[in-house]
């Protein structure tokens, strides 16, 4: 981590929570995980490129919670452990001390220079009296005055500082360094001006690319017959059109008959999925039930599955920008997707893409006499862990796992690429390791020898767009209608009051935040919506049985009574009134 830049530390923060789980004894383990969760949440809110009044209030509340967690960490967790400087720091300090004594001997001319005895590695304490921690409380005010944090940077000054360091290395390194640096800077400016004048007159010397540049250019240039060229941004997704890689459906089933992932109902489920899409059946996570006669009318042309390596999924970000995710089944970290949940309390369902292919179908009853291309994803569904409660109030990540491959659970299925929102970032729960209980030995295991990871954590902090999908305040998400519907700010203010985290002034500010929900929806409507969602039946794509609704209800009641810190509230996103192109708030760019 010596040469880490800010972006490297950001990547570590986004993925570090599962890595720290279980390293320390309780209650320090819970305290550390809660602190990391709040830091990641604060970091995501602070770096938003589009702020509203609601998000700034959320950032303000999160900052308050972060300050309290830092003080609790310094006063409780840090004092429970004896920390010392690293051996590398100790060696560097010893070298500096030796060098300082040698200089004193040279200056004084004495062979005996008083020095303190070496006591080994010194203890190190967490210091909260730093400018970085002090400046956390000024972020909201600064964003309101100067704009979002991506509008300004210290990179310009740091880049100029590099030039001074280069001049110092080539100079005399004495008191006349300032004059030498000024002359060197003037010389550099004159040379740059001469080069610009020569270029304007066509006298610039053409620099031949080196061997390294030619290699990089050959690797980055796309071939003329690229099977997946850039697609139009208004298309939801794009899959290649070539037919070079195909497998016979019957041969594929026979070849993998011993694999539990490919059951005897693979072909019938595929036919049910295609028939459901042809009949306009709404997505509910199931393939639908069709009779043998109905399936017999569907013909897969040449009985072939045309396989593809990538799926490019376009989506609109929270700040109304175009973005694209690439789904690649061969790379585990790029094979997870998220779709809107058709049932349950969590806003999204998650799945791992096992294969991407397209087929050509013929169905005379639907007027399809010529082969029609249809794109299909073969997925392994994931469900919520019934033994874990993850939400913002408890400051814990959502935990999911593969659906057990038992009859009636629907562990594997097919999916229309059009219902995919974007790629999802799931991190394995390393503390629980691997398991073979969910699926017998299969070619599609996470690890060919160990099995599947027992659980995965849903990472909402992978980027700002993902964070806003769970908060529900993304302007672009409202426009496309794919945002989650989190709890209202007023409801969360009540939970903050129960946890005694927020002060009365903060609660009053929280309840007066102008959001679309408290402008156009009444408290009764919100209660009705919550009650309807609570009565909704759980999908078969969850790792629980029919008693999950009762278990989740009891867990939610337990979570409301806990005294754990609840650093911030979530906003309600029930309003669809966006005809004027805005949401009635003051935006900060």
Coordinates of C-alpha atoms in Angstrom, one line a residue:
X1 CA 0.0 0.0 0.0
X2 CA 3.0 2.3 -0.1
X3 CA 2.4 3.5 -3.6
X4 CA -1.4 3.6 -3.4
X5 CA -3.2 6.6 -4.9
X6 CA -6.5 7.9 -3.8
X7 CA -8.4 5.7 -6.3
X8 CA -6.7 2.6 -4.9
X9 CA -7.7 3.4 -1.3
X10 CA -11.3 4.0 -2.7
X11 CA -11.3 0.6 -4.2
X12 CA -10.1 -1.0 -1.0
X13 CA -12.8 0.8 1.0
X14 CA -15.5 -0.4 -1.3
X15 CA -14.6 -4.1 -0.9
X16 CA -13.0 -4.3 2.6
X17 CA -16.1 -5.1 4.7
X18 CA -16.3 -8.8 4.0
X19 CA -12.5 -9.1 4.4
X20 CA -12.7 -7.7 8.0
X21 CA -15.6 -9.9 9.0
X22 CA -14.6 -12.2 11.8
X23 CA -11.0 -10.9 12.3
X24 CA -11.6 -9.4 15.7
X25 CA -13.6 -10.7 18.7
X26 CA -16.9 -9.2 19.7
X27 CA -18.0 -6.4 20.2
X28 CA -15.0 -5.0 18.3
X29 CA -15.9 -7.0 15.2
X30 CA -19.4 -5.4 15.0
X31 CA -18.0 -1.9 15.8
X32 CA -15.4 -2.2 13.0
X33 CA -17.9 -3.4 10.4
X34 CA -20.4 -0.7 11.4
X35 CA -17.6 2.0 11.1
X36 CA -16.5 0.7 7.7
X37 CA -20.1 0.7 6.5
X38 CA -20.7 4.3 7.5
X39 CA -17.4 5.4 6.0
X40 CA -18.2 3.8 2.7
X41 CA -21.7 5.3 2.8
X42 CA -20.3 8.8 3.6
X43 CA -17.7 8.5 0.9
X44 CA -20.3 7.6 -1.7
X45 CA -22.6 10.5 -0.8
X46 CA -19.7 13.0 -0.6
X47 CA -18.5 12.1 -4.2
X48 CA -21.9 12.4 -5.9
X49 CA -21.8 14.4 -9.1
X50 CA -25.4 15.5 -8.7
X51 CA -26.7 16.6 -5.3
X52 CA -30.2 17.6 -4.2
X53 CA -31.4 19.0 -1.0
X54 CA -32.4 15.5 0.2
X55 CA -29.0 14.0 -0.6
X56 CA -27.2 16.9 1.2
X57 CA -29.3 16.3 4.3
X58 CA -28.5 12.6 4.1
X59 CA -24.8 13.5 3.8
X60 CA -25.1 15.8 6.8
X61 CA -26.7 13.1 9.0
X62 CA -24.2 10.5 7.8
X63 CA -21.4 12.9 8.7
X64 CA -22.8 13.2 12.2
X65 CA -23.0 9.4 12.6
X66 CA -19.5 9.1 11.2
X67 CA -18.1 11.5 13.8
X68 CA -19.7 9.6 16.6
X69 CA -18.5 6.3 15.3
X70 CA -14.9 7.6 15.0
X71 CA -15.0 8.8 18.6
X72 CA -16.4 5.5 19.7
X73 CA -13.7 3.7 17.8
X74 CA -10.9 5.8 19.4
X75 CA -12.3 5.6 22.9
X76 CA -13.3 1.9 23.0
X77 CA -11.9 -0.3 20.2
X78 CA -8.4 1.3 20.0
X79 CA -7.9 1.2 23.8
X80 CA -8.6 -2.6 23.8
X81 CA -5.6 -3.3 21.6
X82 CA -1.9 -2.6 22.0
X83 CA -0.6 -1.2 18.7
X84 CA 3.0 -0.4 17.9
X85 CA 4.8 1.0 14.9
X86 CA 5.6 -1.5 12.2
X87 CA 9.1 -3.0 11.9
X88 CA 9.6 -0.9 8.7
X89 CA 8.7 2.3 10.5
X90 CA 11.0 1.3 13.4
X91 CA 13.9 0.7 11.0
X92 CA 13.4 4.0 9.2
X93 CA 13.3 5.9 12.6
X94 CA 16.5 4.2 13.7
X95 CA 18.3 5.2 10.5
X96 CA 17.2 8.8 10.9
X97 CA 18.4 8.8 14.5
X98 CA 21.8 7.4 13.5
X99 CA 22.2 9.9 10.7
X100 CA 21.2 12.8 13.0
X101 CA 23.8 11.7 15.6
X102 CA 26.5 11.5 12.9
X103 CA 25.7 15.1 11.8
X104 CA 25.9 16.3 15.4
X105 CA 29.3 14.7 15.8
X106 CA 30.5 16.4 12.6
X107 CA 29.2 19.8 13.8
X108 CA 30.3 19.7 17.4
X109 CA 33.5 17.7 16.8
X110 CA 32.8 15.6 19.9
X111 CA 32.8 11.9 19.9
X112 CA 30.2 11.7 22.6
X113 CA 26.8 12.9 21.7
X114 CA 24.0 12.4 24.2
X115 CA 21.2 10.2 23.0
X116 CA 18.2 8.5 24.5
X117 CA 18.3 4.8 24.9
X118 CA 16.6 2.7 22.3
X119 CA 13.4 1.2 23.7
X120 CA 12.3 -0.7 20.6
X121 CA 9.1 -0.1 18.7
X122 CA 7.1 2.8 20.1
X123 CA 3.4 2.5 20.8
X124 CA 1.1 4.2 18.2
X125 CA -2.3 5.6 18.9
X126 CA -5.1 6.7 16.7
X127 CA -5.1 10.4 16.3
X128 CA -8.4 12.2 15.8
X129 CA -6.9 15.7 15.9
X130 CA -6.1 15.9 12.3
X131 CA -7.2 18.3 9.6
X132 CA -8.8 15.6 7.5
X133 CA -11.1 14.5 10.3
X134 CA -11.8 18.1 11.2
X135 CA -12.7 19.0 7.6
X136 CA -15.4 16.2 7.4
X137 CA -18.0 18.5 8.9
X138 CA -17.4 21.2 6.2
X139 CA -18.3 19.0 3.2
X140 CA -22.0 19.9 3.1
X141 CA -21.3 23.6 3.4
X142 CA -18.5 23.4 0.8
X143 CA -20.7 21.6 -1.7
X144 CA -23.5 24.1 -1.2
X145 CA -21.1 27.0 -1.9
X146 CA -18.8 25.6 -4.5
X147 CA -20.6 22.7 -6.1
X148 CA -20.0 18.9 -6.1
X149 CA -16.6 17.6 -5.2
X150 CA -15.7 16.6 -8.8
X151 CA -15.8 20.3 -9.8
X152 CA -12.5 21.0 -8.1
X153 CA -9.3 19.2 -7.4
X154 CA -5.8 19.5 -5.9
X155 CA -4.3 17.8 -8.9
X156 CA -3.2 21.0 -10.6
X157 CA -1.2 22.1 -7.5
X158 CA 0.2 18.7 -7.0
X159 CA 1.3 18.4 -10.6
X160 CA 3.1 21.8 -10.4
X161 CA 4.7 20.5 -7.2
X162 CA 6.2 17.6 -9.1
X163 CA 8.0 20.1 -11.4
X164 CA 9.6 21.8 -8.4
X165 CA 10.8 18.5 -7.1
X166 CA 12.4 17.7 -10.5
X167 CA 14.1 21.1 -10.5
X168 CA 15.4 20.5 -7.0
X169 CA 16.9 17.1 -8.0
X170 CA 18.8 18.7 -10.9
X171 CA 19.9 21.8 -9.0
X172 CA 22.6 22.5 -6.4
X173 CA 20.2 21.7 -3.4
X174 CA 21.3 24.8 -1.6
X175 CA 19.8 28.1 -0.5
X176 CA 19.9 29.4 -4.1
X177 CA 17.3 26.7 -5.1
X178 CA 14.5 29.2 -5.5
X179 CA 16.4 31.2 -8.1
X180 CA 17.5 28.0 -9.9
X181 CA 14.0 26.7 -10.0
X182 CA 12.7 29.9 -11.4
X183 CA 15.3 29.9 -14.2
X184 CA 14.6 26.2 -15.0
X185 CA 10.8 27.0 -15.2
X186 CA 11.5 29.9 -17.5
X187 CA 13.7 27.7 -19.7
X188 CA 11.0 25.0 -19.8
X189 CA 8.3 27.6 -20.8
X190 CA 10.6 29.1 -23.6
X191 CA 11.2 25.6 -25.0
X192 CA 7.5 24.8 -25.0
X193 CA 6.7 28.1 -26.7
X194 CA 9.3 27.4 -29.4
X195 CA 7.9 24.0 -29.9
X196 CA 4.4 25.4 -30.4
X197 CA 5.6 27.9 -32.9
X198 CA 7.4 25.3 -34.9
X199 CA 4.4 23.1 -34.9
X200 CA 2.2 25.9 -36.2
X201 CA 4.6 26.3 -39.2
X202 CA 4.7 22.6 -40.0
X203 CA 8.3 22.2 -38.7
X204 CA 7.5 19.7 -36.0
X205 CA 9.8 16.7 -36.1
X206 CA 7.7 13.6 -36.4
X207 CA 8.5 11.2 -33.6
X208 CA 8.5 7.5 -34.7
X209 CA 6.6 5.3 -32.4
X210 CA 8.8 3.0 -30.3
X211 CA 8.5 -0.7 -30.2
X212 CA 6.5 -0.6 -27.0
X213 CA 4.0 1.9 -28.5
X214 CA 3.5 -0.3 -31.6
X215 CA 2.8 -3.3 -29.3
X216 CA 0.3 -1.3 -27.2
X217 CA -1.4 0.0 -30.4
X218 CA -1.7 -3.6 -31.8
X219 CA -3.3 -4.8 -28.6
X220 CA -5.8 -2.0 -28.2
X221 CA -6.9 -1.7 -31.8
X222 CA -10.1 -3.7 -32.6
X223 CA -10.1 -6.0 -35.6
X224 CA -12.3 -5.1 -38.5
X225 CA -14.6 -8.1 -37.9
X226 CA -15.2 -7.4 -34.2
X227 CA -18.1 -9.6 -33.2
X228 CA -19.4 -7.1 -30.7
X229 CA -19.0 -3.5 -32.0
X230 CA -20.2 -0.5 -30.1
X231 CA -24.0 -0.3 -30.1
X232 CA -26.4 2.6 -30.2
X233 CA -26.9 4.1 -26.7
X234 CA -30.7 4.1 -26.9
X235 CA -30.7 0.3 -27.1
X236 CA -31.1 -1.5 -23.8
X237 CA -28.5 -4.2 -24.5
X238 CA -26.4 -5.7 -27.2
X239 CA -25.4 -9.3 -27.9
X240 CA -23.2 -10.4 -30.8
X241 CA -24.8 -11.5 -34.1
X242 CA -22.3 -14.1 -35.3
X243 CA -23.3 -17.8 -35.4
X244 CA -19.8 -19.3 -35.3
X245 CA -20.1 -20.9 -31.9
X246 CA -23.2 -23.1 -31.4
X247 CA -24.2 -26.2 -29.6
X248 CA -26.9 -28.7 -30.4
X249 CA -29.6 -28.5 -27.7
X250 CA -30.1 -32.3 -27.6
X251 CA -26.4 -33.0 -27.6
X252 CA -25.8 -30.4 -24.8
X253 CA -28.4 -32.1 -22.6
X254 CA -27.0 -35.5 -23.2
X255 CA -23.4 -34.4 -22.6
X256 CA -24.3 -32.8 -19.3
X257 CA -26.9 -35.3 -18.1
X258 CA -24.9 -36.1 -15.0
X259 CA -24.5 -32.4 -14.1
X260 CA -27.2 -31.3 -11.6
X261 CA -27.2 -27.8 -13.2
X262 CA -28.6 -29.3 -16.4
X263 CA -31.8 -31.2 -15.4
X264 CA -34.1 -33.2 -17.5
X265 CA -36.4 -30.3 -17.7
X266 CA -33.8 -28.0 -19.4
X267 CA -35.5 -28.1 -22.8
X268 CA -39.0 -27.9 -21.5
X269 CA -38.2 -24.9 -19.3
X270 CA -36.5 -23.2 -22.2
X271 CA -39.7 -23.7 -24.3
X272 CA -41.8 -22.4 -21.4
X273 CA -39.6 -19.3 -21.2
X274 CA -39.9 -18.6 -25.0
X275 CA -43.6 -19.2 -25.0
X276 CA -44.0 -16.8 -22.0
X277 CA -42.2 -14.1 -23.9
X278 CA -44.2 -14.7 -27.1
X279 CA -47.5 -14.4 -25.1
X280 CA -46.4 -11.2 -23.4
X281 CA -46.2 -12.8 -19.9
X282 CA -45.0 -10.3 -17.3
X283 CA -41.7 -11.1 -15.6
X284 CA -42.3 -12.7 -12.2
X285 CA -39.2 -14.9 -11.9
X286 CA -40.9 -18.0 -13.2
X287 CA -41.0 -19.6 -16.6
X288 CA -44.7 -20.3 -16.6
X289 CA -46.5 -23.6 -17.2
X290 CA -47.5 -24.6 -20.7
X291 CA -48.8 -27.9 -21.9
X292 CA -46.9 -30.4 -24.1
X293 CA -49.1 -29.5 -27.0
X294 CA -48.3 -25.8 -26.6
X295 CA -44.6 -26.6 -26.4
X296 CA -44.8 -28.8 -29.4
X297 CA -45.9 -25.9 -31.6
X298 CA -42.6 -24.1 -30.8
X299 CA -39.7 -25.1 -33.1
X300 CA -36.1 -24.1 -32.3
X301 CA -34.6 -23.7 -35.7
X302 CA -31.9 -26.3 -36.4
X303 CA -32.1 -27.2 -32.6
X304 CA -29.1 -24.9 -32.0
X305 CA -28.0 -22.6 -29.2
X306 CA -25.7 -19.9 -30.5
X307 CA -23.4 -19.0 -27.7
X308 CA -21.9 -15.5 -27.1
X309 CA -19.2 -14.2 -24.8
X310 CA -20.5 -10.9 -23.7
X311 CA -23.6 -8.9 -22.9
X312 CA -23.4 -5.1 -23.1
X313 CA -26.1 -3.5 -21.0
X314 CA -26.9 0.2 -21.3
X315 CA -28.5 2.1 -18.5
X316 CA -29.1 5.7 -17.3
X317 CA -27.1 6.8 -14.2
X318 CA -28.5 8.8 -11.3
X319 CA -27.1 12.0 -12.8
X320 CA -28.8 11.3 -16.2
X321 CA -25.7 10.1 -18.0
X322 CA -25.3 7.1 -20.2
X323 CA -23.3 4.1 -18.9
X324 CA -22.7 0.5 -19.9
X325 CA -21.9 -2.7 -18.0
X326 CA -20.3 -5.7 -19.7
X327 CA -21.5 -9.1 -18.4
X328 CA -19.0 -11.9 -19.0
X329 CA -19.9 -15.4 -17.7
X330 CA -16.3 -16.5 -17.8
X331 CA -15.2 -13.9 -15.3
X332 CA -16.9 -14.5 -11.9
X333 CA -16.9 -10.9 -10.8
X334 CA -18.5 -9.8 -14.1
X335 CA -21.2 -12.5 -14.2
X336 CA -23.7 -11.2 -11.6
X337 CA -26.7 -9.2 -12.7
X338 CA -29.6 -7.4 -10.9
X339 CA -33.3 -7.3 -11.9
X340 CA -36.3 -5.6 -10.4
X341 CA -37.8 -7.8 -7.7
X342 CA -41.3 -9.0 -8.6
X343 CA -42.0 -9.9 -5.0
X344 CA -40.5 -9.7 -1.5
X345 CA -39.2 -6.7 0.5
X346 CA -35.8 -6.3 -1.2
X347 CA -36.0 -4.1 -4.3
X348 CA -33.8 -6.3 -6.4
X349 CA -33.2 -9.9 -7.3
X350 CA -29.7 -11.2 -8.1
X351 CA -28.5 -13.9 -10.4
X352 CA -25.3 -15.3 -11.8
X353 CA -25.2 -15.6 -15.6
X354 CA -24.0 -19.1 -16.7
X355 CA -24.3 -18.6 -20.4
X356 CA -25.4 -16.1 -23.0
X357 CA -26.9 -17.4 -26.2
X358 CA -29.5 -16.7 -28.8
X359 CA -31.9 -19.0 -30.6
X360 CA -34.1 -18.8 -33.7
X361 CA -37.7 -19.9 -33.2
X362 CA -40.6 -20.7 -35.4
X363 CA -44.2 -20.7 -34.2
X364 CA -46.9 -20.6 -36.8
X365 CA -49.7 -20.0 -34.2
X366 CA -48.0 -16.6 -33.5
X367 CA -47.5 -15.8 -37.1
X368 CA -43.7 -16.6 -37.0
X369 CA -43.1 -18.6 -40.2
X370 CA -39.5 -17.4 -40.6
X371 CA -36.8 -18.0 -37.9
X372 CA -37.0 -15.2 -35.4
X373 CA -34.0 -14.4 -33.2
X374 CA -34.5 -14.4 -29.5
X375 CA -31.8 -13.7 -26.9
X376 CA -31.7 -15.7 -23.7
X377 CA -29.6 -15.7 -20.5
X378 CA -29.2 -19.0 -18.6
X379 CA -28.9 -18.0 -14.9
X380 CA -28.5 -19.4 -11.4
X381 CA -30.7 -17.5 -9.1
X382 CA -29.7 -16.1 -5.7
X383 CA -31.9 -15.5 -2.7
X384 CA -31.7 -13.6 0.6
X385 CA -30.0 -15.3 3.6
X386 CA -32.8 -15.9 6.2
X387 CA -30.3 -15.9 9.0
X388 CA -29.0 -12.4 8.3
X389 CA -30.6 -9.0 8.5
X390 CA -28.8 -6.4 6.4
X391 CA -30.1 -2.9 6.1
X392 CA -29.0 0.7 6.7
X393 CA -30.4 0.8 10.2
X394 CA -28.2 -2.0 11.4
X395 CA -25.3 -0.8 9.1
X396 CA -24.8 -4.2 7.6
X397 CA -24.7 -5.3 4.0
X398 CA -27.4 -7.5 2.5
X399 CA -26.3 -11.1 2.3
X400 CA -27.5 -13.5 -0.4
X401 CA -26.7 -17.0 -1.5
X402 CA -27.4 -19.5 -4.2
X403 CA -30.8 -21.0 -4.2
X404 CA -30.6 -24.7 -3.2
X405 CA -31.0 -27.1 -6.1
X406 CA -34.0 -28.9 -4.7
X407 CA -37.3 -29.7 -6.5
X408 CA -39.6 -26.7 -6.6
X409 CA -37.0 -24.1 -5.7
X410 CA -36.2 -23.0 -9.2
X411 CA -32.4 -22.7 -8.7
X412 CA -31.7 -22.4 -12.4
X413 CA -33.8 -20.6 -15.0
X414 CA -33.8 -18.4 -18.1
X415 CA -34.0 -14.7 -18.4
X416 CA -34.8 -12.1 -21.0
X417 CA -31.8 -9.7 -21.3
X418 CA -34.3 -6.8 -21.5
X419 CA -35.2 -7.1 -17.8
X420 CA -31.6 -6.7 -16.6
X421 CA -31.0 -3.4 -14.9
X422 CA -27.2 -3.6 -14.9
X423 CA -24.4 -5.7 -13.5
X424 CA -24.2 -6.3 -9.8
X425 CA -21.2 -6.4 -7.5
X426 CA -21.4 -9.4 -5.1
X427 CA -18.4 -10.1 -2.8
X428 CA -18.0 -13.6 -1.4
X429 CA -18.4 -14.0 2.4
X430 CA -14.9 -15.4 3.1
X431 CA -15.7 -16.1 6.7
X432 CA -18.2 -18.9 5.7
X433 CA -16.1 -20.4 3.0
X434 CA -17.3 -22.9 0.5
X435 CA -20.1 -25.5 0.6
X436 CA -21.3 -28.5 -1.4
X437 CA -24.8 -28.6 0.2
X438 CA -26.4 -26.2 -2.3
X439 CA -25.4 -28.0 -5.4
X440 CA -23.7 -31.4 -6.0
X441 CA -20.5 -31.5 -7.9
X442 CA -21.0 -29.4 -11.1
X443 CA -19.1 -27.8 -13.9
X444 CA -20.6 -24.5 -12.9
X445 CA -19.3 -24.5 -9.3
X446 CA -17.5 -21.3 -8.1
X447 CA -14.4 -23.5 -7.5
X448 CA -14.0 -26.8 -9.3
X449 CA -12.7 -28.5 -6.1
X450 CA -14.2 -26.6 -3.2
X451 CA -17.8 -25.9 -4.4
X452 CA -19.8 -22.7 -4.2
X453 CA -19.4 -19.9 -1.8
X454 CA -21.9 -20.2 1.0
X455 CA -22.9 -16.6 0.8
X456 CA -22.3 -13.3 -1.0
X457 CA -22.5 -9.7 0.2
X458 CA -24.3 -7.2 -2.0
X459 CA -22.0 -4.2 -2.4
X460 CA -24.0 -1.0 -2.9
X461 CA -20.8 1.1 -2.7
X462 CA -19.2 -0.1 -5.9
X463 CA -20.0 3.2 -7.6
X464 CA -22.2 6.2 -7.1
X465 CA -24.9 5.0 -9.4
X466 CA -25.3 1.7 -7.5
X467 CA -25.5 3.6 -4.2
X468 CA -28.3 5.9 -5.5
X469 CA -30.3 2.9 -6.7
X470 CA -30.6 1.7 -3.1
X471 CA -31.1 5.2 -1.7
X472 CA -33.8 6.0 -4.3
X473 CA -32.9 9.6 -5.0
X474 CA -31.4 9.2 -8.4
X475 CA -33.0 11.6 -11.0
X476 CA -32.1 9.3 -13.9
X477 CA -33.5 6.3 -12.1
X478 CA -36.8 8.0 -11.6
X479 CA -37.0 8.7 -15.3
X480 CA -36.4 5.1 -16.2
X481 CA -38.6 3.8 -13.4
X482 CA -36.1 1.3 -12.1
X483 CA -35.3 2.8 -8.8
X484 CA -36.0 1.1 -5.5
X485 CA -38.7 2.2 -3.2
X486 CA -37.0 2.7 0.2
X487 CA -38.6 3.8 3.4
X488 CA -39.6 7.4 3.7
X489 CA -37.6 10.0 5.6
X490 CA -40.3 10.5 8.1
X491 CA -40.3 6.8 8.9
X492 CA -36.6 6.7 9.3
X493 CA -36.7 9.7 11.5
X494 CA -38.9 7.7 13.8
X495 CA -36.3 5.0 13.9
X496 CA -33.6 7.5 14.6
X497 CA -35.5 8.8 17.5
X498 CA -35.9 5.3 18.9
X499 CA -32.1 4.7 18.6
X500 CA -31.4 8.0 20.2
X501 CA -28.8 8.8 17.6
X502 CA -30.2 12.0 16.1
X503 CA -30.8 15.2 18.1
X504 CA -34.3 16.9 18.1
X505 CA -32.9 19.5 15.8
X506 CA -31.7 16.9 13.3
X507 CA -35.1 15.1 13.5
X508 CA -36.9 18.3 12.7
X509 CA -34.7 19.0 9.7
X510 CA -35.1 15.4 8.6
X511 CA -38.9 15.6 8.7
X512 CA -38.9 18.8 6.7
X513 CA -36.8 17.6 3.7
X514 CA -38.7 18.4 0.5
X515 CA -39.0 15.1 -1.3
X516 CA -41.4 13.9 -3.9
X517 CA -42.9 11.5 -1.4
X518 CA -43.9 14.0 1.3
X519 CA -45.2 16.4 -1.4
X520 CA -47.5 14.1 -3.3
X521 CA -48.0 11.0 -1.0
X522 CA -49.7 11.0 2.4
X523 CA -48.6 9.0 5.4
X524 CA -51.6 6.8 5.0
X525 CA -50.7 6.0 1.4
X526 CA -47.2 5.0 2.5
X527 CA -48.5 2.9 5.3
X528 CA -50.8 1.1 2.8
X529 CA -48.0 0.5 0.4
X530 CA -45.8 -0.9 3.2
X531 CA -48.6 -3.2 4.4
X532 CA -49.2 -4.4 0.9
X533 CA -45.5 -5.2 0.4
X534 CA -45.4 -7.0 3.7
X535 CA -48.4 -9.1 2.7
X536 CA -46.7 -10.0 -0.6
X537 CA -45.7 -13.6 -1.0
X538 CA -42.0 -14.5 -1.3
X539 CA -40.7 -15.7 -4.6
X540 CA -39.3 -19.1 -5.1
X541 CA -36.0 -17.4 -5.8
X542 CA -35.3 -16.8 -2.1
X543 CA -33.5 -19.2 0.1
X544 CA -36.5 -19.7 2.4
X545 CA -39.8 -21.6 2.5
X546 CA -43.3 -20.4 2.9
X547 CA -42.5 -19.3 6.5
X548 CA -40.0 -16.6 5.4
X549 CA -42.6 -13.9 5.5
X550 CA -43.2 -14.6 9.2
X551 CA -39.5 -14.8 9.9
X552 CA -38.8 -11.6 8.1
X553 CA -41.6 -9.8 9.9
X554 CA -40.3 -10.9 13.3
X555 CA -36.7 -9.9 12.3
X556 CA -38.0 -6.4 11.2
X557 CA -39.7 -6.0 14.6
X558 CA -36.5 -7.0 16.4
X559 CA -34.5 -4.6 14.2
X560 CA -36.7 -1.7 15.1
X561 CA -36.0 -2.2 18.8
X562 CA -32.3 -2.4 18.7
X563 CA -30.1 0.3 20.1
X564 CA -27.5 0.2 17.3
X565 CA -26.5 3.5 15.6
X566 CA -28.6 4.4 12.6
X567 CA -26.6 7.0 10.8
X568 CA -29.0 8.2 8.1
X569 CA -32.4 7.9 6.6
X570 CA -33.6 6.8 3.3
X571 CA -35.9 8.7 1.1
X572 CA -39.2 7.7 -0.4
X573 CA -39.3 7.3 -4.2
X574 CA -43.0 6.7 -4.8
X575 CA -43.5 9.7 -7.0
X576 CA -43.6 9.3 -10.8
X577 CA -44.5 12.9 -11.6
X578 CA -41.6 13.8 -13.8
X579 CA -43.4 15.3 -16.8
X580 CA -41.6 18.6 -16.4
X581 CA -38.2 16.8 -16.5
X582 CA -37.4 17.7 -12.8
X583 CA -38.3 16.7 -9.3
X584 CA -38.9 20.1 -7.8
X585 CA -35.6 20.3 -5.9
X586 CA -32.5 22.4 -6.1
X587 CA -29.8 20.5 -7.8
X588 CA -26.1 21.1 -7.2
X589 CA -23.7 20.2 -10.0

